[in-house]
mmCIF file of the C-alpha atoms, coordinates in Angstrom:
data_MODEL
# 
_entry.id   MODEL 
# 
loop_
_atom_site.group_PDB 
_atom_site.id 
_atom_site.type_symbol 
_atom_site.label_atom_id 
_atom_site.label_alt_id 
_atom_site.label_comp_id 
_atom_site.label_asym_id 
_atom_site.label_entity_id 
_atom_site.label_seq_id 
_atom_site.pdbx_PDB_ins_code 
_atom_site.Cartn_x 
_atom_site.Cartn_y 
_atom_site.Cartn_z 
_atom_site.occupancy 
_atom_site.B_iso_or_equiv 
_atom_site.pdbx_formal_charge 
_atom_site.auth_seq_id 
_atom_site.auth_comp_id 
_atom_site.auth_asym_id 
_atom_site.auth_atom_id 
_atom_site.pdbx_PDB_model_num 
ATOM 1   C CA . UNK A 1 1   ? -16.192 3.022   -34.137 1.00 0.00 ? 1   UNK A CA 1 
ATOM 2   C CA . UNK A 1 2   ? -17.908 4.782   -31.414 1.00 0.00 ? 2   UNK A CA 1 
ATOM 3   C CA . UNK A 1 3   ? -19.198 1.500   -29.878 1.00 0.00 ? 3   UNK A CA 1 
ATOM 4   C CA . UNK A 1 4   ? -15.624 0.230   -29.867 1.00 0.00 ? 4   UNK A CA 1 
ATOM 5   C CA . UNK A 1 5   ? -14.169 3.203   -28.227 1.00 0.00 ? 5   UNK A CA 1 
ATOM 6   C CA . UNK A 1 6   ? -16.995 3.179   -25.589 1.00 0.00 ? 6   UNK A CA 1 
ATOM 7   C CA . UNK A 1 7   ? -16.222 -0.574  -24.883 1.00 0.00 ? 7   UNK A CA 1 
ATOM 8   C CA . UNK A 1 8   ? -12.546 0.163   -24.413 1.00 0.00 ? 8   UNK A CA 1 
ATOM 9   C CA . UNK A 1 9   ? -13.105 2.917   -22.152 1.00 0.00 ? 9   UNK A CA 1 
ATOM 10  C CA . UNK A 1 10  ? -15.641 1.048   -20.112 1.00 0.00 ? 10  UNK A CA 1 
ATOM 11  C CA . UNK A 1 11  ? -13.110 -1.915  -19.620 1.00 0.00 ? 11  UNK A CA 1 
ATOM 12  C CA . UNK A 1 12  ? -10.258 0.509   -18.688 1.00 0.00 ? 12  UNK A CA 1 
ATOM 13  C CA . UNK A 1 13  ? -12.526 2.329   -16.244 1.00 0.00 ? 13  UNK A CA 1 
ATOM 14  C CA . UNK A 1 14  ? -13.533 -1.130  -14.609 1.00 0.00 ? 14  UNK A CA 1 
ATOM 15  C CA . UNK A 1 15  ? -9.921  -2.097  -14.487 1.00 0.00 ? 15  UNK A CA 1 
ATOM 16  C CA . UNK A 1 16  ? -8.816  1.109   -12.798 1.00 0.00 ? 16  UNK A CA 1 
ATOM 17  C CA . UNK A 1 17  ? -11.612 0.969   -10.519 1.00 0.00 ? 17  UNK A CA 1 
ATOM 18  C CA . UNK A 1 18  ? -10.887 -2.642  -9.411  1.00 0.00 ? 18  UNK A CA 1 
ATOM 19  C CA . UNK A 1 19  ? -7.081  -1.680  -8.864  1.00 0.00 ? 19  UNK A CA 1 
ATOM 20  C CA . UNK A 1 20  ? -7.905  1.221   -6.674  1.00 0.00 ? 20  UNK A CA 1 
ATOM 21  C CA . UNK A 1 21  ? -10.406 -0.715  -4.593  1.00 0.00 ? 21  UNK A CA 1 
ATOM 22  C CA . UNK A 1 22  ? -8.162  -3.583  -4.226  1.00 0.00 ? 22  UNK A CA 1 
ATOM 23  C CA . UNK A 1 23  ? -5.260  -1.601  -2.977  1.00 0.00 ? 23  UNK A CA 1 
ATOM 24  C CA . UNK A 1 24  ? -7.045  0.920   -0.586  1.00 0.00 ? 24  UNK A CA 1 
ATOM 25  C CA . UNK A 1 25  ? -9.263  0.207   2.440   1.00 0.00 ? 25  UNK A CA 1 
ATOM 26  C CA . UNK A 1 26  ? -12.999 0.670   2.178   1.00 0.00 ? 26  UNK A CA 1 
ATOM 27  C CA . UNK A 1 27  ? -12.941 2.188   5.812   1.00 0.00 ? 27  UNK A CA 1 
ATOM 28  C CA . UNK A 1 28  ? -10.173 3.877   7.485   1.00 0.00 ? 28  UNK A CA 1 
ATOM 29  C CA . UNK A 1 29  ? -10.212 4.697   11.284  1.00 0.00 ? 29  UNK A CA 1 
ATOM 30  C CA . UNK A 1 30  ? -7.861  7.655   12.181  1.00 0.00 ? 30  UNK A CA 1 
ATOM 31  C CA . UNK A 1 31  ? -7.182  9.377   15.570  1.00 0.00 ? 31  UNK A CA 1 
ATOM 32  C CA . UNK A 1 32  ? -9.253  12.400  16.216  1.00 0.00 ? 32  UNK A CA 1 
ATOM 33  C CA . UNK A 1 33  ? -6.129  14.736  16.248  1.00 0.00 ? 33  UNK A CA 1 
ATOM 34  C CA . UNK A 1 34  ? -4.442  14.236  12.996  1.00 0.00 ? 34  UNK A CA 1 
ATOM 35  C CA . UNK A 1 35  ? -1.027  14.829  14.557  1.00 0.00 ? 35  UNK A CA 1 
ATOM 36  C CA . UNK A 1 36  ? -1.566  11.675  16.829  1.00 0.00 ? 36  UNK A CA 1 
ATOM 37  C CA . UNK A 1 37  ? -1.551  8.070   16.235  1.00 0.00 ? 37  UNK A CA 1 
ATOM 38  C CA . UNK A 1 38  ? -3.988  5.601   17.485  1.00 0.00 ? 38  UNK A CA 1 
ATOM 39  C CA . UNK A 1 39  ? -2.832  4.427   20.980  1.00 0.00 ? 39  UNK A CA 1 
ATOM 40  C CA . UNK A 1 40  ? -3.881  0.802   20.831  1.00 0.00 ? 40  UNK A CA 1 
ATOM 41  C CA . UNK A 1 41  ? -4.280  -0.078  17.460  1.00 0.00 ? 41  UNK A CA 1 
ATOM 42  C CA . UNK A 1 42  ? -3.960  -3.839  17.763  1.00 0.00 ? 42  UNK A CA 1 
ATOM 43  C CA . UNK A 1 43  ? -6.837  -3.986  20.063  1.00 0.00 ? 43  UNK A CA 1 
ATOM 44  C CA . UNK A 1 44  ? -8.829  -1.639  17.968  1.00 0.00 ? 44  UNK A CA 1 
ATOM 45  C CA . UNK A 1 45  ? -8.247  -4.088  14.838  1.00 0.00 ? 45  UNK A CA 1 
ATOM 46  C CA . UNK A 1 46  ? -9.363  -6.927  16.790  1.00 0.00 ? 46  UNK A CA 1 
ATOM 47  C CA . UNK A 1 47  ? -12.672 -5.225  17.531  1.00 0.00 ? 47  UNK A CA 1 
ATOM 48  C CA . UNK A 1 48  ? -13.071 -4.159  14.030  1.00 0.00 ? 48  UNK A CA 1 
ATOM 49  C CA . UNK A 1 49  ? -12.554 -7.904  12.882  1.00 0.00 ? 49  UNK A CA 1 
ATOM 50  C CA . UNK A 1 50  ? -15.424 -8.942  15.408  1.00 0.00 ? 50  UNK A CA 1 
ATOM 51  C CA . UNK A 1 51  ? -17.746 -6.713  13.592  1.00 0.00 ? 51  UNK A CA 1 
ATOM 52  C CA . UNK A 1 52  ? -20.353 -8.788  11.418  1.00 0.00 ? 52  UNK A CA 1 
ATOM 53  C CA . UNK A 1 53  ? -19.289 -8.346  7.620   1.00 0.00 ? 53  UNK A CA 1 
ATOM 54  C CA . UNK A 1 54  ? -15.812 -7.192  8.144   1.00 0.00 ? 54  UNK A CA 1 
ATOM 55  C CA . UNK A 1 55  ? -13.329 -9.410  6.247   1.00 0.00 ? 55  UNK A CA 1 
ATOM 56  C CA . UNK A 1 56  ? -9.883  -7.981  7.650   1.00 0.00 ? 56  UNK A CA 1 
ATOM 57  C CA . UNK A 1 57  ? -8.317  -5.131  9.520   1.00 0.00 ? 57  UNK A CA 1 
ATOM 58  C CA . UNK A 1 58  ? -4.677  -4.058  9.465   1.00 0.00 ? 58  UNK A CA 1 
ATOM 59  C CA . UNK A 1 59  ? -2.871  -1.021  10.811  1.00 0.00 ? 59  UNK A CA 1 
ATOM 60  C CA . UNK A 1 60  ? -1.138  1.312   8.465   1.00 0.00 ? 60  UNK A CA 1 
ATOM 61  C CA . UNK A 1 61  ? 0.995   4.500   9.017   1.00 0.00 ? 61  UNK A CA 1 
ATOM 62  C CA . UNK A 1 62  ? 0.809   7.134   6.223   1.00 0.00 ? 62  UNK A CA 1 
ATOM 63  C CA . UNK A 1 63  ? 2.801   10.433  5.931   1.00 0.00 ? 63  UNK A CA 1 
ATOM 64  C CA . UNK A 1 64  ? 4.141   12.627  3.353   1.00 0.00 ? 64  UNK A CA 1 
ATOM 65  C CA . UNK A 1 65  ? 7.908   12.939  2.837   1.00 0.00 ? 65  UNK A CA 1 
ATOM 66  C CA . UNK A 1 66  ? 10.432  14.721  0.587   1.00 0.00 ? 66  UNK A CA 1 
ATOM 67  C CA . UNK A 1 67  ? 12.851  12.602  -1.525  1.00 0.00 ? 67  UNK A CA 1 
ATOM 68  C CA . UNK A 1 68  ? 15.908  14.436  -2.799  1.00 0.00 ? 68  UNK A CA 1 
ATOM 69  C CA . UNK A 1 69  ? 18.762  13.578  -5.230  1.00 0.00 ? 69  UNK A CA 1 
ATOM 70  C CA . UNK A 1 70  ? 21.594  15.721  -6.231  1.00 0.00 ? 70  UNK A CA 1 
ATOM 71  C CA . UNK A 1 71  ? 19.634  17.192  -9.064  1.00 0.00 ? 71  UNK A CA 1 
ATOM 72  C CA . UNK A 1 72  ? 15.924  16.770  -8.026  1.00 0.00 ? 72  UNK A CA 1 
ATOM 73  C CA . UNK A 1 73  ? 13.422  16.860  -5.028  1.00 0.00 ? 73  UNK A CA 1 
ATOM 74  C CA . UNK A 1 74  ? 9.967   15.395  -5.122  1.00 0.00 ? 74  UNK A CA 1 
ATOM 75  C CA . UNK A 1 75  ? 7.103   14.943  -2.580  1.00 0.00 ? 75  UNK A CA 1 
ATOM 76  C CA . UNK A 1 76  ? 6.046   11.511  -2.010  1.00 0.00 ? 76  UNK A CA 1 
ATOM 77  C CA . UNK A 1 77  ? 3.294   9.538   0.105   1.00 0.00 ? 77  UNK A CA 1 
ATOM 78  C CA . UNK A 1 78  ? 5.004   7.132   2.394   1.00 0.00 ? 78  UNK A CA 1 
ATOM 79  C CA . UNK A 1 79  ? 2.800   4.086   3.574   1.00 0.00 ? 79  UNK A CA 1 
ATOM 80  C CA . UNK A 1 80  ? 3.991   1.655   6.232   1.00 0.00 ? 80  UNK A CA 1 
ATOM 81  C CA . UNK A 1 81  ? 2.052   -1.794  6.633   1.00 0.00 ? 81  UNK A CA 1 
ATOM 82  C CA . UNK A 1 82  ? 1.958   -4.613  8.935   1.00 0.00 ? 82  UNK A CA 1 
ATOM 83  C CA . UNK A 1 83  ? 3.219   -7.513  6.626   1.00 0.00 ? 83  UNK A CA 1 
ATOM 84  C CA . UNK A 1 84  ? 1.500   -10.003 9.039   1.00 0.00 ? 84  UNK A CA 1 
ATOM 85  C CA . UNK A 1 85  ? -2.060  -8.652  8.351   1.00 0.00 ? 85  UNK A CA 1 
ATOM 86  C CA . UNK A 1 86  ? -1.832  -6.638  5.150   1.00 0.00 ? 86  UNK A CA 1 
ATOM 87  C CA . UNK A 1 87  ? -3.273  -9.611  3.019   1.00 0.00 ? 87  UNK A CA 1 
ATOM 88  C CA . UNK A 1 88  ? -6.502  -9.119  5.036   1.00 0.00 ? 88  UNK A CA 1 
ATOM 89  C CA . UNK A 1 89  ? -7.314  -5.876  3.578   1.00 0.00 ? 89  UNK A CA 1 
ATOM 90  C CA . UNK A 1 90  ? -5.170  -5.427  0.258   1.00 0.00 ? 90  UNK A CA 1 
ATOM 91  C CA . UNK A 1 91  ? -4.043  -7.118  -2.827  1.00 0.00 ? 91  UNK A CA 1 
ATOM 92  C CA . UNK A 1 92  ? -0.705  -5.555  -2.300  1.00 0.00 ? 92  UNK A CA 1 
ATOM 93  C CA . UNK A 1 93  ? 1.187   -8.824  -1.612  1.00 0.00 ? 93  UNK A CA 1 
ATOM 94  C CA . UNK A 1 94  ? -0.110  -10.461 -4.503  1.00 0.00 ? 94  UNK A CA 1 
ATOM 95  C CA . UNK A 1 95  ? 0.532   -7.544  -6.818  1.00 0.00 ? 95  UNK A CA 1 
ATOM 96  C CA . UNK A 1 96  ? 4.160   -7.335  -5.991  1.00 0.00 ? 96  UNK A CA 1 
ATOM 97  C CA . UNK A 1 97  ? 6.572   -9.532  -7.629  1.00 0.00 ? 97  UNK A CA 1 
ATOM 98  C CA . UNK A 1 98  ? 7.317   -12.958 -6.341  1.00 0.00 ? 98  UNK A CA 1 
ATOM 99  C CA . UNK A 1 99  ? 9.655   -12.736 -3.282  1.00 0.00 ? 99  UNK A CA 1 
ATOM 100 C CA . UNK A 1 100 ? 9.499   -8.940  -2.932  1.00 0.00 ? 100 UNK A CA 1 
ATOM 101 C CA . UNK A 1 101 ? 7.089   -9.000  -0.052  1.00 0.00 ? 101 UNK A CA 1 
ATOM 102 C CA . UNK A 1 102 ? 9.664   -10.596 1.939   1.00 0.00 ? 102 UNK A CA 1 
ATOM 103 C CA . UNK A 1 103 ? 11.470  -7.356  2.062   1.00 0.00 ? 103 UNK A CA 1 
ATOM 104 C CA . UNK A 1 104 ? 8.797   -6.114  4.562   1.00 0.00 ? 104 UNK A CA 1 
ATOM 105 C CA . UNK A 1 105 ? 9.347   -8.882  6.783   1.00 0.00 ? 105 UNK A CA 1 
ATOM 106 C CA . UNK A 1 106 ? 13.197  -9.015  6.542   1.00 0.00 ? 106 UNK A CA 1 
ATOM 107 C CA . UNK A 1 107 ? 15.122  -5.844  5.606   1.00 0.00 ? 107 UNK A CA 1 
ATOM 108 C CA . UNK A 1 108 ? 18.169  -8.173  4.751   1.00 0.00 ? 108 UNK A CA 1 
ATOM 109 C CA . UNK A 1 109 ? 16.063  -10.047 2.179   1.00 0.00 ? 109 UNK A CA 1 
ATOM 110 C CA . UNK A 1 110 ? 17.043  -9.710  -1.519  1.00 0.00 ? 110 UNK A CA 1 
ATOM 111 C CA . UNK A 1 111 ? 14.450  -8.952  -4.236  1.00 0.00 ? 111 UNK A CA 1 
ATOM 112 C CA . UNK A 1 112 ? 15.554  -10.347 -7.454  1.00 0.00 ? 112 UNK A CA 1 
ATOM 113 C CA . UNK A 1 113 ? 13.182  -7.988  -9.359  1.00 0.00 ? 113 UNK A CA 1 
ATOM 114 C CA . UNK A 1 114 ? 15.004  -4.738  -8.355  1.00 0.00 ? 114 UNK A CA 1 
ATOM 115 C CA . UNK A 1 115 ? 15.602  -2.588  -11.407 1.00 0.00 ? 115 UNK A CA 1 
ATOM 116 C CA . UNK A 1 116 ? 18.400  -0.763  -9.514  1.00 0.00 ? 116 UNK A CA 1 
ATOM 117 C CA . UNK A 1 117 ? 21.703  -2.231  -8.602  1.00 0.00 ? 117 UNK A CA 1 
ATOM 118 C CA . UNK A 1 118 ? 21.767  -1.175  -4.879  1.00 0.00 ? 118 UNK A CA 1 
ATOM 119 C CA . UNK A 1 119 ? 25.267  -1.900  -4.386  1.00 0.00 ? 119 UNK A CA 1 
ATOM 120 C CA . UNK A 1 120 ? 26.232  0.795   -6.934  1.00 0.00 ? 120 UNK A CA 1 
ATOM 121 C CA . UNK A 1 121 ? 24.170  3.391   -5.238  1.00 0.00 ? 121 UNK A CA 1 
ATOM 122 C CA . UNK A 1 122 ? 27.075  4.126   -2.699  1.00 0.00 ? 122 UNK A CA 1 
ATOM 123 C CA . UNK A 1 123 ? 29.689  4.347   -5.560  1.00 0.00 ? 123 UNK A CA 1 
ATOM 124 C CA . UNK A 1 124 ? 28.490  7.742   -6.947  1.00 0.00 ? 124 UNK A CA 1 
# 
């Protein structure tokens, strides 16, 4: 029984590690001052792509936000990605339901996988 449990735990650990590695960059370049953004990120991304062994580079914006509802308030991490280059560094587009990635390119697009009826949100 112990061997079975260890096998399951090792499989779970490997799957979790793969999911974390596949959705987060191996290297992150940030501005020296954490309150500033990188001035010429597109040029910097091109320089990074030119480094031997680098398979991709994409800019992201990351910040913390507060989400509130009439009965609840929660902190959340907000990450903005460049839909044109995100596939170079992340499996996010492949992990989203088919068609939902289009929302990042076109805010008027409709993702058929939404669990919430967005049209009803304004009715409450």
